[in-house]
Amino acid sequence: MALSLATQEMPPSVQNLLTGAIAASLFALVLLGWRLSSGRPLIAHRPRNAVPWNVLPVLFLLLPTALTLLSGLLPSEEDSTKQALKSNDVWSYAVVALLVAAAVYFLLAAVYRATPSDLGLPTNLRMLGEDVFFGSIGFVVVVGPLLLLNGALQQVFDSETVHPFIDQIVRGKEYSLFAAAAFAAVVQAPVFEETVFRLVLQGWLEKQEALILSATSQTELASDESIEPIETENENTPERSPRLVPWLPRGSISIVISALLFGFAHIGQGVAPVALVLLGFVLGYLYQRTHRIVSCMVLHALFNGFTMLIIWLSME
């Protein structure tokens, strides 16, 4: 979802909202910096067993997305004559995407025997409350840097970050289309995209990283009996096990790959994909630390909801 509006001079209400969001975000960053300086992690790491699925669900979900993006990037004689989007189209797409996401959870459980823990789902109200809390705090932390980065990119590249249909909604004051777009942005996109990029993709990438590290560790132990066994990680101890890149925490490679693909999936929205890669890093970090998908969905939904609120205020 885009971060700002096309060629629209922001009304005072939007300016005040953006200023308040940036101020709150900077304050939250100061608090997080103080927490890190005291030697405490931002979020306690909660390890879990590797996900049971193989690469097939990853390919099943990513290939259609890639083909859609490639077809959209290819030049077409019809680009200048595309018809305006209709609200029924958005509703249909959103419902289909949610059904696909539901089918993914069902098939992962049925075919790969994935447990609620594997699927990153809360099993009680306390866990659900934690997920909402982490997602909400993550939104407050990331929204300011995203707005500042996006604004800087617009100035440098003289570009506007525009979702394909925002200008149509704002200029035409199409409230029915806005309602459909708001549902797609706040409900469908967080559920579908976090299922694809964090749960299925990043979960599988973490599994591959663990397999590589396990094979490497066994080789080293076989060649040098003086090497001590790797300590088991838990929620309260620092990570001491080997890493693919020595100066990066475990899971960083998985976060980077999922974040880059997440940004690539939004190509066509001006400079927005660059800022959305940063959002992908935060979402990936949140998932890597908690291994729970609802917190990522909450952060994603709040971010998109914030954007839709800006659009609504610009329509008044």
Tab-separated table of C-alpha atoms in Angstrom:
chain	number	residue	atom	x	y	z
A	1	MET	CA	0.000	0.000	0.000
A	2	ALA	CA	1.331	3.441	-0.922
A	3	LEU	CA	2.521	5.837	1.729
A	4	SER	CA	1.363	9.146	0.293
A	5	LEU	CA	-0.915	10.651	-2.286
A	6	ALA	CA	-0.362	11.626	-5.869
A	7	THR	CA	-0.086	15.306	-6.752
A	8	GLN	CA	-2.415	16.115	-3.879
A	9	GLU	CA	-1.550	18.938	-1.526
A	10	MET	CA	-2.001	17.461	1.916
A	11	PRO	CA	-4.821	18.990	3.979
A	12	PRO	CA	-3.955	20.161	7.534
A	13	SER	CA	-5.577	17.087	9.093
A	14	VAL	CA	-3.238	14.809	7.144
A	15	GLN	CA	-0.207	16.923	7.991
A	16	ASN	CA	-1.080	16.791	11.687
A	17	LEU	CA	-1.599	13.028	11.513
A	18	LEU	CA	1.761	12.466	9.837
A	19	THR	CA	3.554	14.770	12.287
A	20	GLY	CA	2.021	12.986	15.267
A	21	ALA	CA	2.893	9.563	13.866
A	22	ILE	CA	6.517	10.533	13.277
A	23	ALA	CA	6.823	12.048	16.768
A	24	ALA	CA	5.363	8.943	18.431
A	25	SER	CA	7.630	6.720	16.364
A	26	LEU	CA	10.772	8.655	17.271
A	27	PHE	CA	9.825	8.485	20.963
A	28	ALA	CA	9.335	4.711	20.675
A	29	LEU	CA	12.728	4.380	18.987
A	30	VAL	CA	14.371	6.235	21.875
A	31	LEU	CA	12.770	3.816	24.331
A	32	LEU	CA	13.971	0.840	22.281
A	33	GLY	CA	17.473	2.300	22.163
A	34	TRP	CA	17.428	2.604	25.952
A	35	ARG	CA	16.304	-1.029	26.216
A	36	LEU	CA	19.153	-2.184	23.978
A	37	SER	CA	21.685	-0.106	25.902
A	38	SER	CA	20.659	-1.931	29.062
A	39	GLY	CA	21.609	-5.235	27.466
A	40	ARG	CA	18.087	-6.526	26.957
A	41	PRO	CA	16.841	-7.824	23.581
A	42	LEU	CA	14.046	-5.988	21.816
A	43	ILE	CA	11.977	-9.170	21.788
A	44	ALA	CA	12.868	-12.412	23.537
A	45	HIS	CA	13.675	-15.141	21.029
A	46	ARG	CA	11.203	-18.011	21.020
A	47	PRO	CA	12.651	-20.964	19.127
A	48	ARG	CA	10.530	-23.728	17.675
A	49	ASN	CA	10.966	-26.844	15.592
A	50	ALA	CA	11.549	-26.426	11.861
A	51	VAL	CA	8.376	-26.129	9.804
A	52	PRO	CA	7.266	-29.452	8.295
A	53	TRP	CA	6.575	-28.273	4.739
A	54	ASN	CA	8.949	-28.432	1.790
A	55	VAL	CA	9.450	-26.043	-1.134
A	56	LEU	CA	6.188	-26.943	-2.904
A	57	PRO	CA	3.920	-24.538	-0.945
A	58	VAL	CA	6.522	-21.805	-1.476
A	59	LEU	CA	6.477	-22.293	-5.237
A	60	PHE	CA	2.698	-22.643	-5.296
A	61	LEU	CA	2.264	-19.221	-3.689
A	62	LEU	CA	5.181	-17.274	-5.173
A	63	LEU	CA	5.052	-18.328	-8.830
A	64	PRO	CA	1.598	-16.848	-9.561
A	65	THR	CA	2.672	-13.618	-7.847
A	66	ALA	CA	5.850	-13.473	-9.915
A	67	LEU	CA	4.009	-14.136	-13.174
A	68	THR	CA	1.441	-11.439	-12.383
A	69	LEU	CA	4.183	-8.926	-11.654
A	70	LEU	CA	6.130	-9.772	-14.788
A	71	SER	CA	3.045	-9.458	-16.959
A	72	GLY	CA	2.353	-6.073	-15.382
A	73	LEU	CA	5.901	-4.864	-16.058
A	74	LEU	CA	5.857	-5.798	-19.730
A	75	PRO	CA	4.886	-2.914	-22.038
A	76	SER	CA	1.423	-3.120	-23.445
A	77	GLU	CA	-0.489	-1.107	-26.017
A	78	GLU	CA	-3.499	-1.239	-23.718
A	79	ASP	CA	-1.788	0.545	-20.806
A	80	SER	CA	-3.108	3.947	-21.784
A	81	THR	CA	-6.649	2.702	-22.227
A	82	LYS	CA	-7.090	0.639	-19.075
A	83	GLN	CA	-10.541	0.935	-17.610
A	84	ALA	CA	-11.047	2.331	-14.143
A	85	LEU	CA	-11.176	-0.252	-11.402
A	86	LYS	CA	-14.598	-1.173	-10.050
A	87	SER	CA	-15.382	-1.901	-6.412
A	88	ASN	CA	-16.827	-5.319	-7.303
A	89	ASP	CA	-13.461	-6.302	-8.801
A	90	VAL	CA	-11.673	-5.402	-5.577
A	91	TRP	CA	-14.174	-7.257	-3.409
A	92	SER	CA	-13.885	-10.342	-5.623
A	93	TYR	CA	-10.101	-10.310	-5.558
A	94	ALA	CA	-9.994	-9.822	-1.781
A	95	VAL	CA	-12.403	-12.679	-1.091
A	96	VAL	CA	-10.540	-15.048	-3.430
A	97	ALA	CA	-7.196	-14.169	-1.811
A	98	LEU	CA	-8.617	-14.824	1.666
A	99	LEU	CA	-9.995	-18.174	0.516
A	100	VAL	CA	-6.586	-19.092	-0.885
A	101	ALA	CA	-4.944	-18.154	2.424
A	102	ALA	CA	-7.471	-20.278	4.346
A	103	ALA	CA	-6.817	-23.176	1.978
A	104	VAL	CA	-3.066	-22.831	2.601
A	105	TYR	CA	-3.517	-23.255	6.362
A	106	PHE	CA	-5.831	-26.205	5.840
A	107	LEU	CA	-3.476	-27.951	3.408
A	108	LEU	CA	-0.393	-27.343	5.543
A	109	ALA	CA	-2.192	-28.956	8.457
A	110	ALA	CA	-3.679	-31.805	6.414
A	111	VAL	CA	-0.777	-32.656	4.109
A	112	TYR	CA	2.253	-31.746	6.227
A	113	ARG	CA	0.678	-32.315	9.661
A	114	ALA	CA	1.504	-28.747	10.658
A	115	THR	CA	0.548	-27.929	14.249
A	116	PRO	CA	-0.789	-24.559	15.475
A	117	SER	CA	2.785	-23.807	16.594
A	118	ASP	CA	4.098	-24.565	13.099
A	119	LEU	CA	1.441	-22.251	11.670
A	120	GLY	CA	2.315	-19.462	14.109
A	121	LEU	CA	-1.192	-19.356	15.565
A	122	PRO	CA	-2.040	-18.416	19.168
A	123	THR	CA	-3.511	-21.204	21.255
A	124	ASN	CA	-4.995	-19.059	24.034
A	125	LEU	CA	-6.118	-15.508	24.742
A	126	ARG	CA	-2.848	-14.579	26.458
A	127	MET	CA	-0.872	-15.436	23.328
A	128	LEU	CA	-3.372	-13.541	21.186
A	129	GLY	CA	-2.994	-10.505	23.437
A	130	GLU	CA	0.798	-10.706	23.121
A	131	ASP	CA	0.502	-10.870	19.337
A	132	VAL	CA	-1.691	-7.764	19.231
A	133	PHE	CA	0.703	-5.968	21.584
A	134	PHE	CA	3.849	-6.799	19.597
A	135	GLY	CA	2.164	-5.902	16.309
A	136	SER	CA	0.919	-2.579	17.676
A	137	ILE	CA	4.309	-1.622	19.130
A	138	GLY	CA	5.968	-2.638	15.869
A	139	PHE	CA	3.681	-0.303	13.941
A	140	VAL	CA	4.439	2.672	16.198
A	141	VAL	CA	8.164	2.009	15.848
A	142	VAL	CA	8.282	1.583	12.077
A	143	VAL	CA	5.760	4.104	10.762
A	144	GLY	CA	7.968	7.145	11.396
A	145	PRO	CA	11.107	5.846	9.654
A	146	LEU	CA	8.973	4.617	6.758
A	147	LEU	CA	7.355	8.019	6.283
A	148	LEU	CA	10.700	9.819	6.495
A	149	LEU	CA	12.414	7.379	4.132
A	150	ASN	CA	9.589	7.571	1.641
A	151	GLY	CA	9.576	11.375	1.731
A	152	ALA	CA	13.337	11.487	1.198
A	153	LEU	CA	13.111	9.110	-1.762
A	154	GLN	CA	10.390	11.227	-3.342
A	155	GLN	CA	12.583	14.306	-3.079
A	156	VAL	CA	15.703	12.599	-4.428
A	157	PHE	CA	14.023	10.881	-7.372
A	158	ASP	CA	11.317	13.507	-7.911
A	159	SER	CA	8.816	10.718	-7.735
A	160	GLU	CA	5.471	10.167	-6.080
A	161	THR	CA	4.586	6.954	-4.301
A	162	VAL	CA	1.265	6.082	-5.845
A	163	HIS	CA	-0.829	2.977	-5.547
A	164	PRO	CA	-2.511	2.386	-8.909
A	165	PHE	CA	-5.992	3.221	-7.611
A	166	ILE	CA	-5.458	5.895	-4.960
A	167	ASP	CA	-5.706	8.771	-7.396
A	168	GLN	CA	-8.921	7.318	-8.820
A	169	ILE	CA	-10.436	7.049	-5.334
A	170	VAL	CA	-9.408	10.494	-4.099
A	171	ARG	CA	-10.113	12.544	-7.207
A	172	GLY	CA	-13.388	10.812	-7.976
A	173	LYS	CA	-14.440	10.566	-4.302
A	174	GLU	CA	-15.498	6.990	-4.975
A	175	TYR	CA	-16.576	5.888	-1.501
A	176	SER	CA	-17.743	2.444	-2.591
A	177	LEU	CA	-14.337	1.784	-4.118
A	178	PHE	CA	-12.692	3.149	-0.978
A	179	ALA	CA	-14.655	0.673	1.177
A	180	ALA	CA	-13.545	-2.226	-1.012
A	181	ALA	CA	-9.946	-1.005	-1.059
A	182	ALA	CA	-9.959	-0.538	2.728
A	183	PHE	CA	-11.117	-4.128	3.249
A	184	ALA	CA	-8.469	-5.403	0.850
A	185	ALA	CA	-5.748	-3.314	2.507
A	186	VAL	CA	-6.602	-3.886	6.157
A	187	VAL	CA	-7.886	-7.477	6.072
A	188	GLN	CA	-6.988	-9.333	2.886
A	189	ALA	CA	-3.458	-8.031	2.268
A	190	PRO	CA	-2.129	-8.619	5.811
A	191	VAL	CA	-3.587	-12.125	5.986
A	192	PHE	CA	-2.537	-13.218	2.503
A	193	GLU	CA	0.856	-11.509	2.272
A	194	GLU	CA	2.007	-12.465	5.765
A	195	THR	CA	0.950	-16.047	5.098
A	196	VAL	CA	3.004	-16.055	1.902
A	197	PHE	CA	6.109	-14.081	2.822
A	198	ARG	CA	6.533	-14.750	6.534
A	199	LEU	CA	4.809	-18.023	7.405
A	200	VAL	CA	5.389	-20.124	4.299
A	201	LEU	CA	8.471	-18.521	2.724
A	202	GLN	CA	10.453	-17.312	5.729
A	203	GLY	CA	9.521	-20.408	7.732
A	204	TRP	CA	10.871	-22.611	4.948
A	205	LEU	CA	14.013	-20.453	4.560
A	206	GLU	CA	14.735	-20.766	8.297
A	207	LYS	CA	14.424	-24.520	7.899
A	208	GLN	CA	16.998	-24.529	5.073
A	209	GLU	CA	19.353	-22.356	7.117
A	210	ALA	CA	19.056	-24.746	10.069
A	211	LEU	CA	19.770	-27.738	7.819
A	212	ILE	CA	22.883	-26.075	6.395
A	213	LEU	CA	24.142	-25.132	9.851
A	214	SER	CA	23.444	-28.621	11.164
A	215	ALA	CA	25.406	-30.228	8.333
A	216	THR	CA	28.267	-27.762	8.829
A	217	SER	CA	28.373	-28.379	12.579
A	218	GLN	CA	28.413	-32.157	12.153
A	219	THR	CA	31.292	-31.872	9.672
A	220	GLU	CA	33.283	-29.723	12.079
A	221	LEU	CA	32.614	-32.072	14.991
A	222	ALA	CA	33.717	-35.066	12.932
A	223	SER	CA	36.986	-33.356	11.954
A	224	ASP	CA	37.797	-31.897	15.397
A	225	GLU	CA	36.743	-33.791	18.515
A	226	SER	CA	37.849	-30.865	20.704
A	227	ILE	CA	34.902	-28.756	19.558
A	228	GLU	CA	32.258	-28.537	22.264
A	229	PRO	CA	28.631	-29.353	21.411
A	230	ILE	CA	26.374	-26.456	20.471
A	231	GLU	CA	24.286	-25.122	23.322
A	232	THR	CA	20.547	-25.343	22.921
A	233	GLU	CA	18.866	-21.976	22.612
A	234	ASN	CA	15.956	-21.024	24.791
A	235	GLU	CA	13.918	-17.923	25.419
A	236	ASN	CA	16.254	-16.491	28.065
A	237	THR	CA	19.730	-17.315	26.727
A	238	PRO	CA	21.619	-15.576	23.928
A	239	GLU	CA	22.075	-17.343	20.631
A	240	ARG	CA	25.438	-19.156	20.671
A	241	SER	CA	25.005	-21.573	17.800
A	242	PRO	CA	26.812	-21.207	14.440
A	243	ARG	CA	25.586	-18.716	11.863
A	244	LEU	CA	25.709	-18.617	8.085
A	245	VAL	CA	27.234	-15.133	8.315
A	246	PRO	CA	29.301	-14.760	11.517
A	247	TRP	CA	28.454	-11.081	12.072
A	248	LEU	CA	24.710	-11.515	11.498
A	249	PRO	CA	22.221	-13.104	13.926
A	250	ARG	CA	20.731	-16.432	12.958
A	251	GLY	CA	17.717	-16.058	10.695
A	252	SER	CA	18.963	-12.793	9.145
A	253	ILE	CA	19.378	-14.316	5.680
A	254	SER	CA	15.788	-15.534	5.770
A	255	ILE	CA	14.585	-12.087	6.839
A	256	VAL	CA	16.510	-10.356	4.041
A	257	ILE	CA	15.221	-12.677	1.303
A	258	SER	CA	11.582	-12.494	2.420
A	259	ALA	CA	11.792	-8.683	2.800
A	260	LEU	CA	13.278	-8.188	-0.663
A	261	LEU	CA	10.625	-10.364	-2.286
A	262	PHE	CA	7.944	-8.545	-0.285
A	263	GLY	CA	9.154	-5.226	-1.672
A	264	PHE	CA	9.424	-6.647	-5.195
A	265	ALA	CA	5.787	-7.732	-4.977
A	266	HIS	CA	4.808	-4.032	-4.789
A	267	ILE	CA	6.670	-2.872	-7.879
A	268	GLY	CA	4.616	-0.341	-9.816
A	269	GLN	CA	3.977	1.974	-6.853
A	270	GLY	CA	6.751	4.490	-7.502
A	271	VAL	CA	9.460	4.425	-4.835
A	272	ALA	CA	7.192	2.648	-2.334
A	273	PRO	CA	8.862	-0.791	-2.763
A	274	VAL	CA	12.071	0.593	-1.249
A	275	ALA	CA	10.294	1.662	1.928
A	276	LEU	CA	8.272	-1.540	1.939
A	277	VAL	CA	11.503	-3.551	2.014
A	278	LEU	CA	12.206	-1.819	5.333
A	279	LEU	CA	8.722	-2.790	6.499
A	280	GLY	CA	9.529	-6.337	5.382
A	281	PHE	CA	12.668	-6.319	7.548
A	282	VAL	CA	10.627	-5.347	10.607
A	283	LEU	CA	7.925	-7.917	9.851
A	284	GLY	CA	10.572	-10.573	9.254
A	285	TYR	CA	12.368	-9.724	12.496
A	286	LEU	CA	9.095	-9.874	14.423
A	287	TYR	CA	8.314	-13.275	12.942
A	288	GLN	CA	11.852	-14.603	13.523
A	289	ARG	CA	11.744	-13.633	17.199
A	290	THR	CA	8.203	-14.765	18.045
A	291	HIS	CA	7.488	-17.319	15.298
A	292	ARG	CA	3.882	-16.155	15.467
A	293	ILE	CA	2.097	-14.876	12.389
A	294	VAL	CA	-0.744	-12.902	14.005
A	295	SER	CA	1.652	-10.224	15.325
A	296	CYS	CA	2.892	-9.683	11.759
A	297	MET	CA	-0.667	-9.471	10.463
A	298	VAL	CA	-1.552	-6.892	13.121
A	299	LEU	CA	1.449	-4.689	12.256
A	300	HIS	CA	0.711	-4.984	8.526
A	301	ALA	CA	-2.992	-4.203	9.056
A	302	LEU	CA	-2.241	-1.126	11.185
A	303	PHE	CA	0.223	0.170	8.615
A	304	ASN	CA	-2.240	-0.245	5.748
A	305	GLY	CA	-5.056	1.127	7.898
A	306	PHE	CA	-2.960	4.228	8.601
A	307	THR	CA	-2.546	4.730	4.858
A	308	MET	CA	-6.278	4.300	4.261
A	309	LEU	CA	-6.984	6.865	6.989
A	310	ILE	CA	-4.775	9.363	5.140
A	311	ILE	CA	-6.707	8.654	1.953
A	312	TRP	CA	-10.039	9.115	3.753
A	313	LEU	CA	-8.988	12.452	5.213
A	314	SER	CA	-7.841	13.556	1.762
A	315	MET	CA	-11.280	12.798	0.344
A	316	GLU	CA	-13.087	15.134	2.727
